[in-house]
Amino acid sequence: MLFGRKKKNPIKIADKGVVEWKYATCGYCSTGCSIEVGLNAEGEPVSSRGVADADVNRGKLCLKGIFEHEIFASAGRGLKPKRRDHWYEAWQDTDWDSALDESYAGIRRIQEKYGLDAFAIISTGQMLTEEFYTLGKLTRGLIGTNNYDGNTTLCMASAVSGYKRSFGSDGPPGCYEDFEHTDCLIAWGSNLPEQHPIIYWRMKNAQENRPFPLVVVDPRVTMLAQNADIHLPITPGTDVVLQNALMHVIFAENLQDDDYIEKNTNGIEALREEVANYDPTCAAKICGIDEDTIRVVARLFANAPAAMQIWTMGINQSTHGSDGVVGINNLALITGNIGKPGGTSLSITGQCNAMGTREWSSCSGLPGYRYLENEQDRRDMADFWNIDIDILPTKRGMFQTDIYRAIETGEIKGLWLIATNPLSSLPNVGRVRKAMEKLEFCIVQDCYEDSESNQYANVFLPAGTWAEKNGVMTNTERRVNLITPLTAPPGEAKADLWIFNQMAKRFNAQNKVTFPDNAADVFLEMAALSRGRLGDISGMNHALIEKSRGIQWPYTEKQVKNNEVPPTGGKRLYTQPASFRYADGRAKLIPLPFIDNNEVPDEAYPVWLNTGRLIEHWHGRTKTGKVTNNNKFSPIPFIEINPDLAQELGVQRGEYVRLVSRRSDAVVMATPTQRVPKNMVFLPFHFHDCANRLTLGLLDPHSRQPAYKQSAVRIEKISDQQAAARLSMEMRTF
Ligand code: SF4
């Protein structure tokens, strides 16, 4: 007789007829998983699998990665260049030369009439690094506008700003391997299992092999909080208070690492003076964490031989985002937890190539973490690119979030949007929509023509996506990994690098500046420029990167020649004493007084609105909303609502409710759960015309990143549930 599993039929995996597997790096999140896409005999992508010998994911992929091959043939792809005189008119098909000529003429017309900076350019974290670098060269060296930014301002700007303020440079100092060495982990506003599932798997695997306490700071009982040893359900927007209170305890109980502080930092006296004001008894009343727990966590962290902190948008998307990052760095520095195995402060990046844009796009400065404010850096780049130094501004221009306000006021008249969709992703989208209507000329370059922002374009340039192109991306742990082209862009769509190079020809009449045609050559140009910089990639090339399944920087020519670095690159930054990027090599300890400047719940809008991501979807669902399995698992906008609040309001599970903020309203389905407290709802931000109708998005003063996670709403019952269901269906479509 057969029992148990033996009675069951074996699982059959459908034969997709794969004849060849091609290498790439996942194009969704910043984890940076190595992926192979299977092509059938017709050369069509039909399957995806993780790469077994890749250090990042070791053969695994998450729900997004395993269906990634479906995006190539998804609906709404842009197939032809298009044009129209006014955004409210019908599109006309055109050819590439005409579309590029019209784009060039439109940019120059605005600049001649209103000045160089009246035309703004906003890109993304989704393109490949060679494309970012080329766009930066074109923008800084030839077009000459200083109002150039990426949508990374919406996700990573606070991390960048905080690293620069603390260490003198951007650049995450740690790596995933640190999970295998740490003795204590604090996760600030980071829900790894849903946002970065494979990093979560690495963390959990490390914890099972070598147990360490996990402390999760998050207002929600997220999946990560459910796995925590200690969960700190903090009051939204008060991270800095908790950080100061933890430091207060560390100093009061003499748990700091005096030797490390003395050799590696400046500013200890001012920091001590500030945190003296944050006695846990008082801090508890602001941040909502009881004083005993604050003391326990401070001792746990400071007494651990190696202690690590990670964070994501819960820290960055706040009016104190940059301060929150500095607070994390302060905690790491006073306990000697930077640059050693298991001791680090590691920002978990958002988009697949947010790091590539930070390193090479020239948005906030110049390539390779050079500064516009530094004359030598400007001179070096002017010489290298063969441009006039005077075209380079002496300080960075507007951030993306300020560009839309400048469109409102008429300071900016023209816009080129590249692979980004502000009408989905910016807070208070109603205001952004009105601003876009005021533009005199707008170019949208995107792989999808049905993005909301394309409604306001005069010229549409259809681009390739992800592995229709060739180039590299950098992940959260500074690992540069390769994408090889698996298939061609559809219809007449072209790779972004081709589009930038064709545009450059029109601005480069004297042919002074060179623009290599292929990504491998662009990479070698970047590698040459990186020599001697923090992010030195001079020992890398495309072939080596693929062979090693990704290489972490720094990875220098000299190290390679002298066999001083493993084939997968350098794991950590700041491993030597006083090796930070300030002139004296010392990191800054910066005091952080807390100013309560968020929108908070009141009588009219009594509930916190917290927004975030789901495992099934990616950002505005432009891609995952069209991938069958991803959309099937999470098709409509919903809120998590505490069952006590739902009962008080008379709202049943599955009923639609109306969320109302001071900006606008949205209809969502109610899902009662204890994951949120009674005074908060959680709303995934992925759905069309939904979460960002409500958000206020006050800006961080340093990073200009919006506070997406701290708004106030009220909840209204809806009597006509059928009408609400129809409205909800509209929000799921494009
Ligand atoms: Fe892609 Fe991120 Fe999932 Fe890895 S964890 S497969 S990089 S979405």
XYZ file of C-alpha atoms and ligand atoms in Angstrom:
742
model
C 0.000 0.000 0.000
C 1.223 3.537 -0.822
C 0.934 6.311 1.782
C 1.364 10.099 1.870
C 3.282 11.836 -0.880
C 3.872 8.623 -2.818
C 0.159 8.523 -3.677
C 0.285 12.002 -5.237
C 1.001 12.676 -8.842
C 4.442 14.223 -9.336
C 4.399 17.953 -10.162
C 4.787 18.531 -13.867
C 6.450 21.739 -15.017
C 5.145 22.756 -18.412
C 7.691 22.375 -21.177
C 7.993 25.860 -22.624
C 10.237 24.685 -25.463
C 13.276 26.663 -24.279
C 16.227 26.209 -26.635
C 18.544 28.859 -25.149
C 18.988 30.652 -21.799
C 20.363 34.221 -21.804
C 21.876 36.148 -18.888
C 20.459 39.356 -17.373
C 19.895 41.094 -14.057
C 16.353 41.536 -12.767
C 14.883 44.902 -13.760
C 12.532 45.424 -10.828
C 14.004 46.038 -7.379
C 17.491 46.914 -6.191
C 18.279 43.451 -4.822
C 20.012 42.781 -8.134
C 19.164 39.112 -8.728
C 20.919 37.382 -11.617
C 18.301 35.955 -13.942
C 18.298 33.786 -17.054
C 15.523 34.150 -19.586
C 14.639 31.152 -21.725
C 14.023 31.688 -25.446
C 12.039 29.260 -27.594
C 12.949 28.211 -31.139
C 11.374 31.419 -32.486
C 13.595 33.494 -30.188
C 10.648 34.517 -27.980
C 11.212 34.908 -24.202
C 9.056 32.230 -22.546
C 10.539 31.525 -19.123
C 12.702 33.006 -16.339
C 14.911 31.323 -13.733
C 17.418 32.395 -11.087
C 21.131 31.896 -11.722
C 22.465 29.253 -9.342
C 26.067 30.474 -9.094
C 25.172 34.150 -8.599
C 26.126 35.308 -5.122
C 23.119 37.618 -4.684
C 20.197 35.221 -5.229
C 21.819 31.763 -5.471
C 19.237 30.422 -7.924
C 16.187 32.100 -6.406
C 13.779 34.717 -7.784
C 10.701 36.328 -6.262
C 7.188 36.542 -7.693
C 8.105 39.489 -9.903
C 11.317 37.982 -11.261
C 9.851 34.625 -12.264
C 7.318 36.293 -14.579
C 9.613 39.015 -15.867
C 9.835 37.531 -19.380
C 6.146 38.440 -19.818
C 6.817 42.174 -19.889
C 8.319 42.171 -23.396
C 5.012 41.481 -25.113
C 2.793 43.284 -22.607
C 0.013 45.676 -23.639
C 0.557 49.376 -24.173
C 4.114 49.210 -25.511
C 5.142 52.208 -27.619
C 5.760 51.057 -31.181
C 6.146 54.273 -33.197
C 7.371 57.824 -32.576
C 4.430 60.218 -32.370
C 3.821 63.954 -32.344
C 1.121 66.609 -31.985
C 1.066 70.399 -31.696
C -0.920 70.469 -28.441
C -1.303 67.860 -25.702
C -5.096 67.807 -26.044
C -4.974 66.900 -29.761
C -4.879 63.449 -31.344
C -1.485 61.803 -31.903
C 0.049 61.548 -35.383
C 2.594 58.864 -36.235
C 5.939 60.201 -37.358
C 9.435 58.891 -38.162
C 12.467 58.963 -35.880
C 14.328 61.755 -37.669
C 11.302 64.043 -37.557
C 10.577 63.223 -33.903
C 14.189 63.895 -32.882
C 14.402 67.078 -34.961
C 11.188 68.338 -33.392
C 12.477 67.465 -29.897
C 15.728 69.318 -30.533
C 13.925 72.350 -31.938
C 11.448 72.390 -29.029
C 14.222 72.308 -26.406
C 16.231 75.079 -28.070
C 13.134 77.210 -28.694
C 12.310 77.199 -24.973
C 15.936 77.827 -23.996
C 16.394 80.720 -26.450
C 13.186 82.391 -25.306
C 13.387 81.840 -21.540
C 16.963 80.793 -20.726
C 18.830 77.476 -20.591
C 17.306 76.372 -17.274
C 13.710 76.905 -18.431
C 13.834 73.430 -19.977
C 13.944 70.580 -17.393
C 14.857 66.919 -17.775
C 13.675 64.185 -15.412
C 14.843 60.600 -15.742
C 14.505 57.459 -13.687
C 16.143 54.632 -11.727
C 15.065 52.093 -14.367
C 17.544 52.672 -17.191
C 20.982 51.106 -17.558
C 24.032 52.893 -16.201
C 25.622 53.554 -19.596
C 22.365 55.253 -20.577
C 22.384 57.420 -17.449
C 25.978 58.416 -18.100
C 25.251 59.306 -21.731
C 22.159 61.318 -20.800
C 24.236 63.167 -18.176
C 26.912 64.009 -20.752
C 24.268 65.231 -23.192
C 22.413 67.268 -20.549
C 25.356 68.775 -18.685
C 27.748 69.078 -21.629
C 25.505 70.080 -24.560
C 21.906 70.944 -23.643
C 23.134 72.951 -20.670
C 20.138 72.945 -18.345
C 20.787 72.688 -14.613
C 17.230 71.583 -13.882
C 17.914 67.904 -14.385
C 16.972 65.213 -11.879
C 15.871 61.600 -11.559
C 12.774 60.061 -10.006
C 15.194 58.648 -7.436
C 14.424 61.860 -5.535
C 11.156 60.117 -4.661
C 12.874 57.088 -3.115
C 16.599 57.412 -2.380
C 17.392 61.119 -2.044
C 17.322 61.021 1.763
C 19.788 58.121 1.833
C 22.103 59.981 -0.553
C 21.846 63.177 1.462
C 22.362 61.384 4.788
C 25.421 59.464 3.558
C 26.935 62.673 2.184
C 26.338 64.559 5.429
C 27.759 61.781 7.634
C 30.545 60.273 5.522
C 31.356 63.023 2.992
C 30.077 60.929 0.082
C 27.195 58.799 -1.094
C 27.837 55.029 -1.295
C 26.333 52.292 0.928
C 29.225 50.913 3.004
C 27.972 47.343 3.612
C 26.770 44.222 1.805
C 24.333 41.323 2.120
C 27.093 39.119 3.494
C 26.998 41.301 6.630
C 23.849 39.383 7.670
C 26.132 36.355 8.085
C 28.401 38.191 10.550
C 26.108 40.462 12.508
C 25.137 40.038 16.172
C 22.188 42.439 16.074
C 20.061 43.881 13.260
C 17.788 46.914 13.432
C 15.498 47.352 10.403
C 14.082 50.874 10.176
C 10.923 51.224 8.044
C 11.828 48.281 5.839
C 9.489 45.403 5.011
C 12.013 43.096 3.337
C 9.757 40.057 2.713
C 7.483 42.108 0.437
C 9.817 44.787 -0.886
C 13.094 42.883 -1.318
C 12.148 39.210 -0.949
C 15.539 37.797 -1.888
C 17.422 40.068 0.547
C 14.935 38.831 3.142
C 15.789 35.241 2.213
C 19.517 36.030 2.603
C 18.840 37.624 5.999
C 16.615 34.788 7.217
C 19.057 32.141 6.019
C 21.896 33.872 7.851
C 19.765 34.170 10.996
C 18.866 30.473 10.928
C 22.513 29.475 10.578
C 23.749 31.909 13.219
C 20.925 33.410 15.310
C 20.934 37.151 16.027
C 18.213 39.439 17.407
C 16.091 41.292 14.856
C 14.552 44.623 15.916
C 11.971 46.103 13.523
C 10.951 49.762 13.757
C 7.679 50.212 11.855
C 4.239 51.634 12.659
C 2.668 48.546 11.022
C 3.000 44.902 11.977
C 4.584 44.152 8.619
C 5.691 40.683 7.557
C 9.189 41.554 8.766
C 7.785 42.789 12.093
C 5.989 39.451 12.463
C 9.399 37.806 12.303
C 11.067 40.246 14.720
C 12.360 39.556 18.209
C 11.351 43.099 19.146
C 8.848 45.211 17.181
C 8.812 48.953 17.857
C 5.475 50.317 16.485
C 6.713 53.893 16.273
C 4.519 56.979 15.836
C 4.931 58.017 12.166
C 7.632 60.613 11.519
C 9.377 60.373 14.901
C 12.373 58.159 14.064
C 14.825 60.912 14.989
C 13.376 61.053 18.523
C 13.862 57.311 18.965
C 17.399 57.483 17.560
C 18.311 60.319 19.924
C 16.826 58.411 22.871
C 18.837 55.276 21.956
C 22.009 57.391 21.843
C 21.033 59.027 25.140
C 20.994 55.589 26.804
C 24.237 54.512 25.116
C 26.079 57.588 26.434
C 24.361 57.500 29.852
C 25.439 53.898 30.344
C 28.886 54.438 28.792
C 28.301 51.833 26.065
C 29.850 53.853 23.214
C 33.101 52.865 21.438
C 35.373 55.731 22.550
C 38.390 54.462 20.645
C 36.497 54.332 17.316
C 34.889 57.728 17.944
C 38.267 59.327 18.687
C 40.020 57.919 15.618
C 37.217 58.243 13.067
C 34.798 61.062 13.847
C 34.301 64.766 14.520
C 31.473 66.342 16.503
C 31.030 64.047 19.500
C 30.583 66.902 22.010
C 27.726 68.573 20.118
C 26.012 65.214 19.589
C 26.257 64.320 23.288
C 24.818 67.702 24.207
C 21.826 67.279 21.879
C 20.912 63.713 22.825
C 21.097 64.644 26.517
C 17.676 66.272 25.856
C 16.126 62.929 24.844
C 15.670 61.048 28.070
C 13.696 57.869 27.213
C 10.937 58.878 29.635
C 10.238 62.047 27.616
C 11.067 60.539 24.211
C 8.547 57.730 24.807
C 5.732 60.291 24.875
C 6.654 61.507 21.364
C 7.736 58.340 19.558
C 5.276 55.976 21.217
C 7.861 53.384 22.316
C 7.982 52.759 26.057
C 11.116 53.794 27.908
C 12.121 50.296 29.064
C 12.044 49.000 25.499
C 14.176 51.934 24.353
C 16.756 51.024 27.013
C 16.689 47.304 26.113
C 17.228 48.014 22.403
C 20.026 50.532 23.090
C 21.900 47.968 25.234
C 21.297 45.154 22.743
C 22.675 47.230 19.871
C 25.636 48.776 21.689
C 26.758 45.553 23.379
C 26.670 43.468 20.177
C 30.217 42.775 18.879
C 28.923 43.676 15.395
C 25.606 45.492 14.871
C 23.921 46.344 11.615
C 21.130 48.691 10.523
C 19.120 48.616 7.317
C 16.368 50.949 6.164
C 14.069 51.684 3.260
C 11.257 54.143 2.564
C 9.958 54.263 6.147
C 12.983 56.446 6.860
C 13.552 58.107 3.477
C 9.989 59.230 2.691
C 9.651 61.662 5.571
C 10.131 65.337 6.311
C 13.009 64.060 8.492
C 14.290 61.542 5.926
C 17.816 62.862 5.636
C 18.027 63.373 9.409
C 16.770 59.820 9.940
C 19.635 58.504 7.809
C 22.142 60.681 9.681
C 20.652 59.353 12.941
C 21.262 55.768 11.772
C 24.819 56.704 10.818
C 25.330 58.432 14.190
C 24.273 55.248 15.992
C 26.616 53.172 13.831
C 29.562 55.548 14.323
C 29.332 55.900 18.104
C 29.308 52.110 18.439
C 32.085 51.496 15.883
C 29.791 49.722 13.442
C 30.978 50.853 10.019
C 33.319 48.995 7.687
C 33.508 45.721 9.586
C 31.846 42.372 8.868
C 28.325 42.518 10.306
C 28.705 46.163 11.375
C 27.227 48.608 8.875
C 24.495 51.084 7.979
C 23.059 49.785 4.709
C 20.369 51.674 2.815
C 18.219 49.181 0.909
C 17.712 50.956 -2.382
C 14.395 51.037 -4.256
C 14.594 50.774 -8.038
C 16.792 48.266 -9.870
C 19.319 50.907 -10.879
C 18.780 53.720 -8.397
C 22.445 53.226 -7.521
C 23.514 53.574 -11.160
C 21.831 56.954 -11.379
C 23.384 58.019 -8.060
C 26.845 57.091 -9.331
C 26.808 58.093 -12.994
C 23.769 60.149 -14.111
C 25.166 63.627 -13.244
C 21.723 64.533 -11.821
C 22.921 65.789 -8.461
C 26.513 66.438 -9.522
C 28.987 64.988 -11.979
C 29.921 61.360 -12.783
C 31.639 59.175 -10.204
C 30.431 61.152 -7.154
C 32.052 64.364 -8.394
C 30.571 67.652 -7.232
C 29.408 70.579 -9.366
C 30.421 72.773 -6.419
C 34.064 71.599 -6.675
C 36.060 73.524 -9.297
C 38.588 70.726 -9.832
C 35.756 68.232 -10.448
C 34.179 70.587 -13.002
C 37.536 71.113 -14.700
C 38.248 67.360 -14.835
C 34.883 66.671 -16.465
C 35.131 69.598 -18.902
C 38.541 68.323 -20.059
C 37.403 64.707 -20.253
C 34.262 65.535 -22.249
C 35.943 68.275 -24.287
C 33.375 70.908 -23.329
C 33.646 74.491 -22.146
C 33.846 74.519 -18.333
C 31.467 77.492 -18.206
C 28.545 75.367 -19.365
C 28.770 73.434 -16.073
C 26.805 75.115 -13.255
C 28.562 75.706 -9.937
C 25.803 74.122 -7.880
C 23.053 71.626 -8.527
C 19.713 72.827 -9.882
C 16.194 71.936 -8.862
C 15.146 68.573 -7.502
C 12.304 66.818 -9.287
C 9.860 67.807 -6.564
C 10.760 71.482 -7.034
C 10.616 71.295 -10.838
C 6.818 70.827 -10.823
C 6.402 73.843 -8.559
C 8.559 75.832 -10.988
C 6.272 74.718 -13.831
C 3.341 76.076 -11.805
C 5.037 79.443 -11.403
C 6.141 79.610 -15.057
C 9.876 79.390 -14.315
C 10.068 76.126 -16.265
C 8.334 75.929 -19.640
C 9.494 72.653 -21.157
C 10.082 69.105 -19.911
C 11.646 65.844 -21.146
C 10.396 62.872 -19.103
C 12.396 59.673 -19.481
C 11.031 56.353 -18.168
C 9.154 58.014 -15.351
C 5.486 58.733 -14.747
C 4.979 61.650 -12.342
C 1.213 61.573 -12.757
C 1.269 58.287 -10.915
C 4.233 58.668 -8.612
C 4.242 62.228 -7.269
C 2.215 63.179 -4.189
C -0.908 65.290 -4.663
C -1.152 64.346 -8.340
C -4.073 66.694 -8.923
C -1.659 69.596 -8.473
C 0.938 67.967 -10.763
C -1.692 67.459 -13.465
C -2.521 71.181 -13.444
C 1.190 72.002 -13.665
C 1.703 69.680 -16.664
C -1.111 71.449 -18.537
C 0.949 74.655 -18.398
C 3.963 73.246 -20.252
C 4.733 74.793 -23.628
C 6.621 71.732 -24.844
C 6.914 68.213 -23.441
C 8.753 65.106 -24.633
C 7.967 61.692 -23.141
C 10.446 58.878 -23.763
C 9.090 55.594 -22.425
C 8.650 51.934 -23.281
C 4.896 52.295 -22.650
C 2.768 54.798 -24.535
C -0.183 54.436 -22.160
C 1.528 56.037 -19.153
C -0.598 58.818 -17.619
C 2.120 61.410 -18.159
C 2.153 60.789 -21.903
C -1.242 62.548 -21.977
C 0.693 65.826 -21.789
C 3.417 65.127 -24.358
C 3.954 66.827 -27.705
C 6.483 64.218 -28.818
C 6.515 60.544 -27.802
C 9.767 58.600 -28.240
C 9.188 54.807 -27.907
C 12.013 53.151 -25.987
C 13.183 49.614 -25.332
C 12.866 48.162 -21.854
C 15.112 46.104 -19.561
C 16.713 43.204 -21.450
C 15.878 44.563 -24.869
C 19.009 46.601 -24.159
C 22.640 46.114 -23.165
C 24.400 47.587 -20.152
C 24.878 47.376 -16.400
C 22.995 48.206 -13.210
C 24.317 48.611 -9.649
C 22.409 47.006 -6.776
C 22.022 47.949 -3.112
C 25.386 46.448 -2.110
C 27.300 48.296 -4.886
C 27.322 45.226 -7.160
C 27.545 46.059 -10.855
C 25.746 43.418 -12.907
C 25.073 42.944 -16.608
C 21.985 42.917 -18.802
C 22.417 41.327 -22.199
C 19.842 41.961 -24.916
C 17.509 38.961 -25.120
C 15.214 40.350 -27.746
C 14.846 43.533 -29.814
C 12.557 46.434 -28.795
C 9.125 46.001 -30.449
C 8.027 47.837 -33.603
C 10.120 50.941 -34.202
C 11.071 51.362 -30.527
C 14.788 51.927 -29.874
C 17.193 51.448 -26.958
C 17.525 54.582 -24.802
C 21.258 54.746 -25.573
C 20.466 54.999 -29.294
C 17.906 57.748 -28.625
C 20.379 59.785 -26.517
C 23.111 59.375 -29.120
C 20.797 60.497 -31.918
C 19.673 63.464 -29.849
C 23.327 64.272 -29.071
C 24.131 64.494 -32.795
C 21.690 67.386 -33.050
C 23.238 69.316 -30.129
C 26.820 68.402 -31.061
C 27.033 70.238 -34.383
C 30.812 70.741 -34.194
C 31.299 67.104 -33.224
C 33.492 68.128 -30.272
C 32.075 65.613 -27.802
C 32.273 61.888 -28.491
C 29.360 59.535 -27.837
C 30.280 55.831 -28.203
C 27.635 53.770 -30.008
C 27.688 50.668 -27.887
C 27.252 50.120 -24.167
C 30.496 48.148 -23.690
C 32.521 51.141 -24.944
C 30.514 53.587 -22.821
C 31.305 51.372 -19.838
C 35.041 51.551 -20.571
C 34.768 55.366 -20.667
C 33.097 55.315 -17.256
C 35.706 52.872 -15.939
C 38.467 55.264 -17.007
C 36.682 58.169 -15.300
C 36.298 56.174 -12.085
C 40.039 55.656 -11.550
C 41.006 56.736 -8.021
C 37.425 57.599 -7.029
C 35.445 55.969 -4.203
C 33.398 54.005 -6.736
C 36.404 52.793 -8.732
C 35.287 50.295 -11.414
C 38.486 50.520 -13.489
C 39.138 46.760 -13.168
C 35.749 45.814 -14.650
C 34.384 45.289 -18.145
C 31.164 43.708 -19.430
C 32.675 40.259 -19.996
C 34.241 40.078 -16.523
C 31.000 41.247 -14.898
C 28.995 38.470 -16.562
C 31.643 35.890 -15.707
C 31.540 36.818 -11.994
C 27.712 37.202 -11.985
C 28.226 40.781 -10.826
C 31.178 42.592 -9.223
C 31.051 44.942 -6.223
C 32.910 48.217 -6.366
C 35.570 49.255 -5.540
C 37.302 46.997 -8.075
C 40.390 48.724 -9.373
C 42.809 47.897 -12.188
C 45.635 47.868 -9.648
C 43.847 45.465 -7.289
C 43.129 43.124 -10.194
C 46.746 43.273 -11.399
C 48.096 42.551 -7.910
C 45.467 39.894 -7.122
C 44.298 41.956 -4.154
C 40.561 41.544 -4.653
C 38.296 38.503 -5.203
C 36.600 38.208 -8.634
C 33.336 39.433 -7.068
C 34.907 42.706 -5.888
C 35.287 44.701 -2.669
C 32.704 43.954 -0.013
C 32.819 47.000 2.262
C 33.746 50.691 2.360
C 35.579 52.594 5.109
C 37.416 49.521 6.377
C 40.586 51.510 7.212
C 40.875 54.054 10.083
C 39.835 57.598 9.154
C 39.030 56.624 5.561
C 35.801 58.609 5.198
C 35.482 61.088 2.332
C 35.832 64.346 4.255
C 39.236 65.987 3.804
C 40.524 64.778 7.210
C 39.088 61.271 6.687
C 36.728 61.626 9.634
C 32.976 61.084 9.575
C 30.701 63.770 11.036
C 28.532 63.149 14.092
C 25.638 65.544 13.532
C 23.175 66.620 16.250
C 19.533 66.219 15.178
C 17.014 68.429 16.970
C 13.481 67.130 16.280
C 10.957 69.488 14.702
C 7.413 68.179 14.448
C 6.368 69.473 11.003
C 4.227 66.701 9.502
C 0.557 66.694 8.735
C -0.949 64.784 11.667
C -4.450 63.393 12.276
C -6.974 65.810 13.785
C -10.727 65.982 14.323
C -11.593 66.430 10.627
C -9.066 63.884 9.307
C -8.544 61.544 12.273
C -6.622 58.628 10.703
C -2.963 58.290 9.646
C -2.545 57.335 5.990
C 0.480 55.077 5.544
C 1.434 54.043 1.992
C 3.774 51.347 0.690
C 4.368 48.391 -1.593
C 3.024 44.862 -2.135
C 5.104 41.884 -3.199
C 3.136 41.391 -6.435
C 3.566 44.854 -7.876
C 6.204 47.280 -8.925
C 5.744 51.019 -8.400
C 2.908 52.386 -10.627
C 2.072 48.888 -12.015
C 3.032 50.078 -15.503
C 4.714 46.679 -15.858
C 3.209 44.322 -13.250
C -0.368 45.485 -13.877
C 0.009 43.785 -17.257
C 1.708 40.584 -16.096
C -1.090 38.089 -15.586
C -0.013 36.381 -12.378
C 1.167 39.536 -10.620
C -2.064 41.367 -11.391
C -4.233 38.359 -10.599
C -2.909 38.123 -7.050
C -3.497 41.793 -6.295
C -5.878 43.419 -8.771
C -7.582 46.317 -6.930
C -6.761 49.106 -4.474
C -7.493 48.234 -0.844
C -6.726 49.462 2.641
C -5.636 47.573 5.678
C -7.913 48.843 8.466
C -7.952 47.835 12.121
C -11.036 45.640 12.884
C -11.996 47.882 15.840
C -12.046 50.960 13.619
C -13.952 49.060 10.911
C -16.554 48.007 13.482
C -16.861 51.536 14.840
C -17.494 52.817 11.294
C -19.827 49.918 10.453
C -17.562 48.772 7.613
C -17.543 45.090 6.638
C -14.656 43.138 5.063
C -14.765 43.585 1.286
C -16.899 46.750 1.357
C -15.745 49.813 -0.545
C -15.071 52.988 1.444
C -14.130 56.529 0.489
C -10.852 57.907 1.822
C -10.808 61.700 1.981
C -7.773 63.901 2.578
C -7.365 67.678 2.304
C -6.213 67.122 -1.319
C -8.789 64.752 -2.807
C -10.487 61.387 -2.344
C -10.163 57.745 -3.448
C -12.363 54.660 -3.349
C -10.784 51.504 -1.897
C -11.834 48.115 -0.567
C -11.626 47.592 3.217
C -9.544 44.675 4.517
C -9.718 44.528 8.307
C -6.465 43.331 9.901
C -4.575 43.759 13.136
C -1.475 44.721 11.119
C -2.396 48.392 11.547
C -3.301 50.241 14.758
C -6.748 51.717 15.210
C -5.670 55.227 14.170
C -4.009 54.205 10.858
C -4.828 52.731 7.459
C -2.279 51.299 5.048
C -2.848 51.852 1.321
C -0.582 50.258 -1.340
C 0.554 53.066 -3.645
C 0.625 51.018 -6.874
C -2.852 51.741 -8.193
C -3.716 54.255 -10.862
C -5.150 57.548 -9.600
C -5.471 56.401 -6.007
C -2.934 56.825 -3.147
C -1.273 59.927 -4.555
C -4.587 61.733 -4.941
C -4.519 61.799 -1.135
C -0.888 62.282 -0.122
C 0.435 65.714 0.821
C 4.117 64.997 0.385
C 5.741 67.745 2.440
C 9.420 67.830 1.481
C 12.535 66.986 3.446
C 14.624 70.198 3.662
C 17.896 68.444 2.726
C 16.862 65.811 0.187
C 13.586 67.346 -1.114
C 12.105 63.853 -0.868
C 8.340 63.795 -0.180
C 6.813 62.461 3.050
C 4.510 59.945 1.372
C 3.943 58.035 4.584
C 2.602 60.754 6.821
C -0.766 62.203 5.818
C -4.169 62.395 7.485
C -7.488 61.100 6.102
C -11.049 60.387 7.136
C -13.006 57.294 6.095
C -16.544 57.548 4.740
C -18.984 54.720 4.149
C -20.386 54.352 0.629
C -24.050 53.457 0.234
C -23.879 52.605 -3.484
C -21.423 49.701 -3.433
C -21.949 48.834 -7.106
C -20.946 52.326 -8.243
C -17.908 52.124 -5.941
C -16.935 48.781 -7.458
C -17.097 50.315 -10.963
C -14.878 53.195 -9.846
C -12.430 50.786 -8.279
C -12.273 48.879 -11.584
C -11.312 52.143 -13.305
C -8.446 52.600 -10.876
C -7.040 49.208 -11.809
C -6.933 49.997 -15.511
C -4.578 52.264 -17.419
Fe 13.852 40.908 -9.000
Fe 13.996 42.081 -6.620
Fe 12.541 39.890 -6.924
Fe 15.201 39.729 -7.057
S 13.995 40.294 -5.250
S 13.735 38.734 -8.443
S 15.699 41.689 -8.019
S 12.166 41.885 -7.882
